[in-house]
Every structure is written in structure tokens, then in C-alpha cells.
Amino acid sequence: MSETRISTSNHNKDFLLNELKLIQYRNTTIFENRNYFVLSPSVQNKNNWFDIRNVNLIKFPKEKKGKLLIRLFDDFILIDLREFMKEQIDGDPYNTNNSGIHWKFQIRTTEKGEVYIYNTKTKEKFFVEKTDKNGVLKDF
């Protein structure tokens, strides 16, 4: 993995591990504790894109609360994972040798300043709000 990719995937990871008390599953975007299953992609690129891989989604246990916690530079976007999956994970994913089955998203902002996650294939919008570390801590 390149130095840039390592620093990108590690951005604010210490917050997830130390303050939220989550444990990372191998070298993935999956973080867990007794109650929560968290997918936490790190978005540190100029186009604000990320993907969600099916190989990670199928590890989501039914008995846990699910969160999608996007690390967007120094902000966070925190969403109920089941709700996001219901709205954005459809039957027409991308499938590549590198990533397997996955869905691609981009974080965008309207002219009014509203933030949404844009599904690059279906063109569906999922409106969200940015928060900070305190906002995330309150939710956990």
C-alpha cells in the first residue's frame, strides 16, 4: 500500500480506536465493539468519493446496531447503516477484480449548503449532516 493510502486510511482512526473503543477488523473499514458494527471509510480525496464493499457488508451481524461513520477530512458523517443500505445498496453494484462487488459514492454539497451522498451508478441522493467528534461521541 502506498504511503498516501496508508495515511488516508489512518485519518482519525485513533479516535475510533481510543475514544469510541472500537476494534478494527484486520485491515478493513470495519470497526466493532460489543454493541456496534461500524463501517468507517476515510474520505481524504478532492472528489470526496468512497466505496462500500459487499465483502464488508456481509459481515454485519443482525443483532448489532450498525453505523456508517464517514471520516471526511476533519468532519464526520454518521448514519444508521441499515437505513443507508436500504436506500443506497441496490442490486446493480460494480464488480471489479480489485474490489469485488461494491458500490461507489461521492459526498456532495448543494448550492444551499446541504450535504448529500451521491450514488454514482443510480444517481440517488441521500441527505446527511456533518458532525464533529463530540457529535459522534454523543451518538455512541
Coordinates of N, CA and C in Angstrom, one line a residue:
M1 N 0.9 -1.2 0.0 CA 0.0 0.0 0.0 C 0.9 1.2 0.0
S2 N 0.5 2.2 -0.8 CA 1.4 3.4 -0.9 C 1.3 4.2 0.4
E3 N 2.3 5.1 0.7 CA 2.3 5.9 1.9 C 1.1 6.8 2.0
T4 N 0.6 7.3 0.8 CA -0.6 8.2 0.8 C -1.8 7.4 1.2
R5 N -2.0 6.2 0.7 CA -3.1 5.4 1.0 C -3.1 5.0 2.5
I6 N -2.0 4.7 3.1 CA -1.9 4.4 4.5 C -2.3 5.6 5.3
S7 N -1.8 6.8 5.0 CA -2.1 7.9 5.8 C -3.6 8.3 5.7
T8 N -4.2 8.0 4.5 CA -5.6 8.3 4.2 C -6.4 7.3 5.1
S9 N -6.1 6.0 5.0 CA -7.0 5.1 5.8 C -6.8 5.2 7.3
N10 N -5.7 5.8 7.7 CA -5.5 6.0 9.1 C -6.0 7.3 9.7
H11 N -6.5 8.2 8.8 CA -7.0 9.5 9.2 C -8.1 9.4 10.3
N12 N -7.9 9.9 11.4 CA -8.8 9.9 12.6 C -9.1 8.5 13.1
K13 N -8.3 7.5 12.7 CA -8.5 6.1 13.1 C -8.3 6.0 14.6
D14 N -7.4 6.8 15.2 CA -7.1 6.8 16.6 C -8.4 7.2 17.4
F15 N -9.2 8.1 16.9 CA -10.5 8.4 17.5 C -11.4 7.2 17.6
L16 N -11.5 6.5 16.6 CA -12.4 5.3 16.6 C -11.9 4.2 17.6
L17 N -10.6 4.0 17.6 CA -10.0 3.0 18.5 C -9.9 3.5 19.9
N18 N -9.5 4.7 20.2 CA -9.3 5.1 21.6 C -10.5 5.8 22.2
E19 N -11.2 6.6 21.5 CA -12.3 7.3 22.2 C -13.7 6.6 22.0
L20 N -13.9 5.9 20.9 CA -15.1 5.2 20.7 C -14.9 3.7 21.1
K21 N -13.7 3.3 21.5 CA -13.4 2.0 22.0 C -13.8 0.9 21.0
L22 N -13.6 1.1 19.7 CA -13.9 0.1 18.7 C -12.6 -0.6 18.3
I23 N -12.8 -1.8 17.8 CA -11.7 -2.7 17.4 C -11.8 -2.8 15.9
Q24 N -10.7 -2.6 15.2 CA -10.6 -2.7 13.8 C -10.5 -4.2 13.4
Y25 N -11.4 -4.6 12.4 CA -11.3 -5.9 11.8 C -10.2 -6.0 10.8
R26 N -9.1 -6.6 11.0 CA -8.0 -6.8 10.1 C -7.6 -5.4 9.5
N27 N -7.4 -5.3 8.2 CA -7.0 -4.1 7.6 C -8.2 -3.6 6.7
T28 N -9.4 -3.5 7.4 CA -10.6 -3.2 6.6 C -11.2 -1.9 7.2
T29 N -12.3 -1.5 6.6 CA -13.1 -0.3 7.1 C -14.1 -0.7 8.2
I30 N -14.0 -2.0 8.7 CA -14.9 -2.5 9.7 C -14.3 -2.2 11.1
F31 N -15.1 -1.7 12.0 CA -14.7 -1.4 13.4 C -15.9 -1.9 14.2
E32 N -15.6 -2.6 15.3 CA -16.7 -3.1 16.1 C -16.4 -3.0 17.6
N33 N -17.5 -3.1 18.4 CA -17.4 -3.4 19.8 C -18.6 -4.3 20.1
R34 N -18.9 -4.5 21.4 CA -20.0 -5.5 21.7 C -21.3 -5.1 21.1
N35 N -21.6 -3.8 21.0 CA -22.9 -3.3 20.6 C -23.0 -2.9 19.1
Y36 N -21.9 -2.4 18.6 CA -21.9 -1.7 17.3 C -21.0 -2.4 16.2
F37 N -21.6 -2.4 15.0 CA -20.8 -2.8 13.8 C -20.7 -1.5 13.0
V38 N -19.5 -1.0 12.8 CA -19.3 0.3 12.1 C -18.5 0.2 10.9
L39 N -19.0 0.7 9.8 CA -18.2 0.8 8.5 C -17.7 2.2 8.5
S40 N -16.4 2.4 8.4 CA -15.8 3.7 8.5 C -14.8 4.0 7.4
P41 N -15.3 4.3 6.2 CA -14.4 4.7 5.2 C -13.8 6.1 5.4
S42 N -12.6 6.3 5.0 CA -11.9 7.6 5.2 C -11.9 8.3 3.8
V43 N -12.5 9.5 3.8 CA -12.6 10.2 2.6 C -11.6 11.4 2.7
Q44 N -10.5 11.3 2.0 CA -9.4 12.3 2.0 C -9.0 12.7 0.6
N45 N -9.9 12.7 -0.3 CA -9.6 13.0 -1.7 C -10.4 14.2 -2.2
K46 N -9.9 14.8 -3.3 CA -10.5 16.1 -3.7 C -11.9 15.8 -4.3
N47 N -12.2 14.6 -4.7 CA -13.6 14.4 -5.3 C -14.6 13.8 -4.2
N48 N -14.1 13.6 -3.0 CA -14.9 13.1 -1.9 C -15.6 11.8 -2.2
W49 N -14.9 10.9 -2.8 CA -15.5 9.6 -3.2 C -15.1 8.5 -2.2
F50 N -15.9 7.5 -2.1 CA -15.6 6.3 -1.3 C -16.5 5.2 -1.8
D51 N -16.1 4.0 -1.5 CA -16.9 2.8 -1.9 C -17.2 2.0 -0.7
I52 N -18.3 1.2 -0.8 CA -18.7 0.2 0.2 C -18.6 -1.2 -0.5
R53 N -17.9 -2.1 0.1 CA -17.7 -3.4 -0.5 C -18.6 -4.4 0.1
N54 N -19.2 -5.2 -0.7 CA -20.1 -6.3 -0.3 C -19.4 -7.2 0.7
V55 N -18.1 -7.5 0.5 CA -17.4 -8.4 1.4 C -17.5 -7.9 2.9
N56 N -17.5 -6.6 3.0 CA -17.7 -6.0 4.4 C -19.1 -6.0 4.9
L57 N -20.1 -5.7 4.0 CA -21.5 -5.7 4.4 C -22.0 -7.0 4.8
I58 N -21.5 -8.1 4.2 CA -22.0 -9.4 4.6 C -21.5 -9.9 6.0
K59 N -20.5 -9.1 6.6 CA -20.0 -9.4 7.9 C -20.9 -8.7 9.0
F60 N -21.9 -7.9 8.6 CA -22.7 -7.1 9.5 C -23.7 -8.1 10.3
P61 N -23.5 -8.3 11.6 CA -24.4 -9.2 12.3 C -25.7 -8.6 12.6
K62 N -26.8 -9.3 12.4 CA -28.2 -8.8 12.6 C -28.4 -8.3 14.0
E63 N -27.7 -8.8 15.0 CA -28.0 -8.5 16.4 C -27.4 -7.1 16.8
K64 N -26.4 -6.6 16.0 CA -25.7 -5.4 16.4 C -26.4 -4.2 15.7
K65 N -26.2 -3.0 16.4 CA -26.5 -1.7 15.8 C -25.5 -1.4 14.7
G66 N -25.9 -0.9 13.6 CA -25.0 -0.6 12.5 C -24.8 0.9 12.3
K67 N -23.6 1.3 12.1 CA -23.3 2.7 11.8 C -22.4 2.8 10.6
L68 N -22.7 3.8 9.7 CA -21.8 4.2 8.7 C -21.2 5.5 9.2
L69 N -19.9 5.5 9.5 CA -19.2 6.6 10.0 C -18.1 7.0 9.1
I70 N -18.4 8.0 8.3 CA -17.5 8.5 7.2 C -16.6 9.6 7.8
R71 N -15.3 9.3 7.6 CA -14.3 10.3 8.1 C -13.9 11.2 6.9
L72 N -14.6 12.3 6.9 CA -14.5 13.3 5.8 C -13.5 14.4 6.2
F73 N -12.3 14.3 5.9 CA -11.2 15.2 6.3 C -11.3 15.3 7.9
D74 N -11.6 16.4 8.4 CA -11.7 16.5 9.9 C -13.2 16.6 10.4
D75 N -14.1 16.3 9.5 CA -15.5 16.2 9.8 C -15.9 14.7 9.8
F76 N -17.1 14.5 10.3 CA -17.6 13.1 10.3 C -19.0 13.2 9.8
I77 N -19.5 12.1 9.1 CA -20.9 11.9 8.8 C -21.2 10.6 9.4
L78 N -22.3 10.6 10.2 CA -22.7 9.4 11.0 C -24.1 9.1 10.6
I79 N -24.3 7.8 10.1 CA -25.6 7.4 9.5 C -25.9 6.0 10.1
D80 N -27.2 5.7 10.2 CA -27.7 4.4 10.5 C -27.4 3.5 9.3
L81 N -26.6 2.5 9.5 CA -26.1 1.6 8.4 C -27.3 0.9 7.7
R82 N -28.2 0.4 8.5 CA -29.4 -0.3 7.9 C -30.2 0.6 7.0
E83 N -30.4 1.8 7.5 CA -31.2 2.8 6.7 C -30.4 3.1 5.4
F84 N -29.1 3.3 5.5 CA -28.3 3.6 4.3 C -28.4 2.5 3.3
M85 N -28.2 1.2 3.8 CA -28.2 0.1 3.0 C -29.6 0.0 2.3
K86 N -30.7 0.2 3.0 CA -32.0 0.1 2.4 C -32.2 1.1 1.3
E87 N -31.6 2.3 1.5 CA -31.8 3.4 0.5 C -30.8 3.3 -0.7
Q88 N -29.6 2.9 -0.4 CA -28.5 3.1 -1.4 C -27.8 1.8 -1.9
I89 N -28.0 0.7 -1.2 CA -27.3 -0.5 -1.7 C -28.3 -1.3 -2.5
D90 N -28.1 -1.3 -3.8 CA -29.1 -1.9 -4.7 C -28.6 -3.1 -5.4
G91 N -29.3 -3.7 -6.3 CA -28.9 -4.9 -7.0 C -28.1 -4.7 -8.2
D92 N -27.6 -3.5 -8.4 CA -26.7 -3.2 -9.5 C -25.4 -2.6 -9.2
P93 N -24.6 -3.4 -8.4 CA -23.3 -2.9 -8.0 C -22.2 -2.9 -9.1
Y94 N -21.1 -2.3 -8.8 CA -19.9 -2.5 -9.6 C -19.3 -3.8 -9.2
N95 N -18.5 -4.4 -10.1 CA -17.8 -5.7 -9.8 C -16.5 -5.6 -10.5
T96 N -15.4 -5.5 -9.8 CA -14.1 -5.4 -10.4 C -13.2 -6.5 -9.7
N97 N -12.1 -6.8 -10.4 CA -11.1 -7.8 -9.9 C -10.5 -7.3 -8.6
N98 N -10.3 -6.0 -8.5 CA -9.6 -5.4 -7.3 C -10.5 -5.3 -6.1
S99 N -11.7 -4.8 -6.3 CA -12.6 -4.5 -5.1 C -13.8 -5.5 -5.0
G100 N -14.0 -6.4 -6.0 CA -15.1 -7.3 -5.9 C -16.4 -6.5 -6.1
I101 N -17.5 -7.0 -5.5 CA -18.8 -6.4 -5.6 C -18.7 -5.2 -4.7
H102 N -19.1 -4.0 -5.2 CA -19.0 -2.8 -4.4 C -19.9 -1.7 -5.0
W103 N -20.2 -0.7 -4.2 CA -21.0 0.5 -4.6 C -20.1 1.7 -4.4
K104 N -20.2 2.7 -5.4 CA -19.4 3.9 -5.3 C -20.3 5.1 -5.0
F105 N -19.7 5.9 -4.1 CA -20.4 7.1 -3.7 C -19.5 8.3 -3.7
Q106 N -20.2 9.5 -3.7 CA -19.5 10.7 -3.6 C -20.2 11.6 -2.7
I107 N -19.5 12.4 -1.8 CA -20.1 13.3 -0.9 C -20.2 14.7 -1.6
R108 N -21.3 15.2 -1.8 CA -21.5 16.5 -2.5 C -22.3 17.5 -1.6
T109 N -22.2 18.7 -2.1 CA -23.0 19.8 -1.4 C -23.8 20.6 -2.4
T110 N -25.0 20.9 -2.0 CA -25.9 21.7 -2.9 C -25.5 23.1 -2.8
E111 N -26.1 24.0 -3.7 CA -25.9 25.4 -3.6 C -26.3 26.0 -2.3
K112 N -27.3 25.4 -1.7 CA -27.8 25.9 -0.4 C -27.0 25.4 0.8
G113 N -26.0 24.6 0.5 CA -25.1 24.1 1.6 C -25.5 22.8 2.2
E114 N -26.5 22.1 1.6 CA -27.0 20.8 2.1 C -26.0 19.7 1.6
V115 N -25.7 18.8 2.5 CA -24.7 17.8 2.2 C -25.5 16.5 1.9
Y116 N -25.0 15.8 0.8 CA -25.6 14.5 0.5 C -24.6 13.5 0.0
I117 N -25.0 12.3 0.1 CA -24.2 11.2 -0.5 C -24.8 10.8 -1.8
Y118 N -24.0 10.8 -2.9 CA -24.5 10.6 -4.2 C -24.0 9.2 -4.7
N119 N -25.0 8.3 -5.1 CA -24.7 7.0 -5.6 C -24.3 7.2 -7.1
T120 N -23.0 6.9 -7.4 CA -22.5 7.2 -8.8 C -23.2 6.4 -9.9
K121 N -23.9 5.3 -9.5 CA -24.5 4.5 -10.5 C -26.0 4.8 -10.7
T122 N -26.7 4.9 -9.5 CA -28.1 5.1 -9.6 C -28.5 6.6 -9.6
K123 N -27.5 7.4 -9.3 CA -27.7 8.9 -9.2 C -28.6 9.3 -8.1
E124 N -28.9 8.4 -7.1 CA -29.7 8.7 -6.0 C -29.0 9.5 -5.0
K125 N -29.7 10.4 -4.3 CA -29.1 11.3 -3.3 C -29.6 10.8 -1.9
F126 N -28.7 10.9 -0.9 CA -29.0 10.5 0.5 C -28.5 11.7 1.3
F127 N -29.4 12.5 1.8 CA -29.0 13.7 2.5 C -28.6 13.4 3.9
V128 N -27.5 14.1 4.3 CA -26.8 13.8 5.6 C -26.4 15.1 6.2
E129 N -25.9 15.0 7.5 CA -25.3 16.2 8.1 C -23.9 15.9 8.6
K130 N -23.1 16.9 8.5 CA -21.7 16.7 9.0 C -21.8 16.9 10.5
T131 N -20.9 16.3 11.2 CA -20.7 16.5 12.7 C -19.3 16.5 13.0
D132 N -19.0 16.6 14.3 CA -17.6 16.6 14.8 C -17.5 15.4 15.8
K133 N -16.3 15.3 16.4 CA -16.0 14.2 17.3 C -17.0 14.2 18.5
N134 N -17.4 15.4 19.0 CA -18.4 15.4 20.1 C -19.7 14.9 19.6
G135 N -20.2 15.2 18.4 CA -21.4 14.7 17.9 C -21.4 13.2 17.8
V136 N -20.3 12.7 17.3 CA -20.2 11.2 17.2 C -20.2 10.6 18.6
L137 N -19.5 11.1 19.5 CA -19.4 10.6 20.9 C -20.8 10.6 21.5
K138 N -21.6 11.6 21.3 CA -23.0 11.6 21.9 C -23.8 10.5 21.3
D139 N -23.6 10.2 20.0 CA -24.4 9.1 19.4 C -24.1 7.7 19.9
F140 N -22.8 7.6 20.3 CA -22.4 6.3 20.8 C -22.6 6.2 22.3

